[in-house]
Amino acid sequence: MELIMVTLIIGLLLSLLFLVPRFIKSDKTNHNTYSDAKSKTVKTYNISEISLHNKRTDCWIIIKEKVYDVTPYVEEHPGGDAILAHAGDDSTEGFFGPQHATRVFDMIDIFYIGELEK
Ligand SMILES: *[C@@H]1O[C@H](CO)[C@@H](O)[C@H](O)[C@H]1NC(C)=O
């Protein structure tokens, strides 16, 4: 009898372990959606402004009309200086090139700084 109780309790604890991270995650997603909807006043940059950030130590790129400051990433880039080829310019084509695994599509979000002004 005791053994059954212990097994039940352990089972309960295990299912909690699996459920709790899911709650935290969904909460975070909701929060992001909320703040995205709220922050309609995103910063925009025009192309002449972006083109000034074309150096290894100051590198912005444009991907699908979004602006990213990838300066901290230049040295990390597995493809080396290829990332600088379109510094201060539109990198959409290179970004979606076959050399990139799909995980870069998630990673790029942390460098997002604003939208390209049209
Ligand atoms: C781009 O933005 C900069 C800074 O806001 C401004 O000085 C410049 O005149 C703008 N250029 C164009 C072409 O809109």
XYZ file of C-alpha atoms and ligand atoms in Angstrom:
132
model
C 0.000 0.000 0.000
C 2.753 2.420 0.955
C 4.597 1.566 -2.217
C 1.580 2.523 -4.293
C 1.331 5.880 -2.525
C 5.021 6.596 -3.085
C 4.700 5.662 -6.745
C 1.687 7.948 -7.093
C 3.446 10.858 -5.457
C 6.530 10.438 -7.621
C 4.310 10.221 -10.675
C 2.569 13.422 -9.645
C 5.847 15.228 -9.097
C 7.158 14.091 -12.474
C 4.076 15.309 -14.295
C 4.411 18.654 -12.492
C 7.981 18.911 -13.733
C 6.750 18.493 -17.269
C 3.789 20.809 -16.906
C 5.456 23.741 -15.163
C 7.961 24.660 -17.920
C 5.119 24.551 -20.386
C 3.189 27.082 -18.320
C 6.183 29.376 -18.066
C 6.774 29.133 -21.780
C 3.206 29.895 -22.788
C 3.156 32.801 -20.380
C 6.247 34.232 -22.023
C 4.755 33.816 -25.496
C 1.624 35.650 -24.419
C 3.692 38.430 -22.960
C 5.636 38.858 -26.197
C 2.481 38.941 -28.273
C 1.077 41.519 -25.910
C 4.108 43.801 -26.028
C 4.397 43.402 -29.818
C 0.825 44.524 -30.238
C 1.357 47.350 -27.782
C 4.611 48.759 -29.176
C 3.275 50.134 -32.438
C 5.905 52.832 -32.259
C 8.835 50.747 -33.490
C 12.015 52.540 -34.363
C 12.618 52.952 -38.076
C 15.887 53.565 -39.858
C 16.414 54.818 -43.388
C 18.887 53.198 -45.724
C 21.425 56.034 -45.624
C 21.518 55.810 -41.852
C 21.911 52.025 -41.906
C 24.656 52.166 -44.528
C 26.890 54.006 -42.036
C 27.019 50.862 -39.899
C 29.095 48.838 -42.312
C 32.113 47.942 -40.226
C 33.298 44.938 -38.255
C 32.972 46.970 -35.067
C 29.621 48.442 -36.072
C 27.618 46.155 -38.282
C 23.930 46.492 -39.094
C 22.140 44.375 -41.649
C 18.677 44.401 -43.194
C 16.687 41.188 -43.523
C 13.209 41.395 -44.996
C 12.909 45.105 -44.150
C 13.901 44.573 -40.538
C 17.091 46.075 -39.153
C 19.499 44.045 -37.018
C 22.599 45.181 -35.156
C 24.756 42.068 -35.449
C 27.966 43.721 -34.203
C 28.363 41.304 -31.252
C 27.916 38.418 -33.665
C 30.465 39.339 -36.360
C 33.328 37.559 -34.576
C 31.123 34.527 -33.816
C 29.860 34.080 -37.346
C 30.851 30.586 -38.532
C 30.986 31.913 -42.098
C 33.601 34.496 -41.086
C 33.646 37.829 -42.862
C 30.874 36.773 -45.239
C 28.557 38.484 -42.765
C 30.327 41.792 -43.549
C 29.700 41.518 -47.293
C 26.322 43.184 -46.816
C 27.047 45.190 -43.676
C 24.942 48.331 -43.707
C 22.958 46.834 -46.556
C 20.294 44.258 -47.414
C 21.415 40.772 -46.349
C 18.144 38.987 -47.033
C 19.540 36.848 -49.828
C 22.631 35.781 -47.901
C 20.645 35.168 -44.769
C 18.312 32.732 -46.485
C 21.206 31.044 -48.300
C 21.744 27.275 -48.120
C 24.707 27.679 -45.720
C 22.357 28.727 -42.925
C 20.568 26.207 -40.752
C 17.009 27.115 -39.820
C 18.150 27.948 -36.265
C 19.628 31.257 -37.480
C 16.081 32.346 -38.241
C 15.308 32.172 -34.508
C 18.637 33.512 -33.334
C 18.497 36.710 -35.404
C 15.613 38.066 -33.296
C 17.915 38.946 -30.401
C 19.706 41.485 -32.639
C 16.523 43.197 -33.863
C 16.624 46.974 -33.465
C 13.869 48.273 -35.747
C 12.269 48.503 -39.152
C 13.564 49.757 -42.467
C 11.987 53.084 -43.327
C 10.237 53.049 -46.699
C 17.907 59.384 -42.721
O 17.863 59.600 -41.317
C 18.844 60.508 -40.869
C 18.794 60.520 -39.356
O 17.485 60.546 -38.866
C 18.597 61.881 -41.497
O 19.578 62.786 -41.062
C 18.639 61.764 -43.006
O 18.306 62.979 -43.595
C 17.689 60.679 -43.496
N 17.878 60.474 -44.907
C 16.893 60.247 -45.770
C 17.300 59.980 -47.177
O 15.732 60.250 -45.432
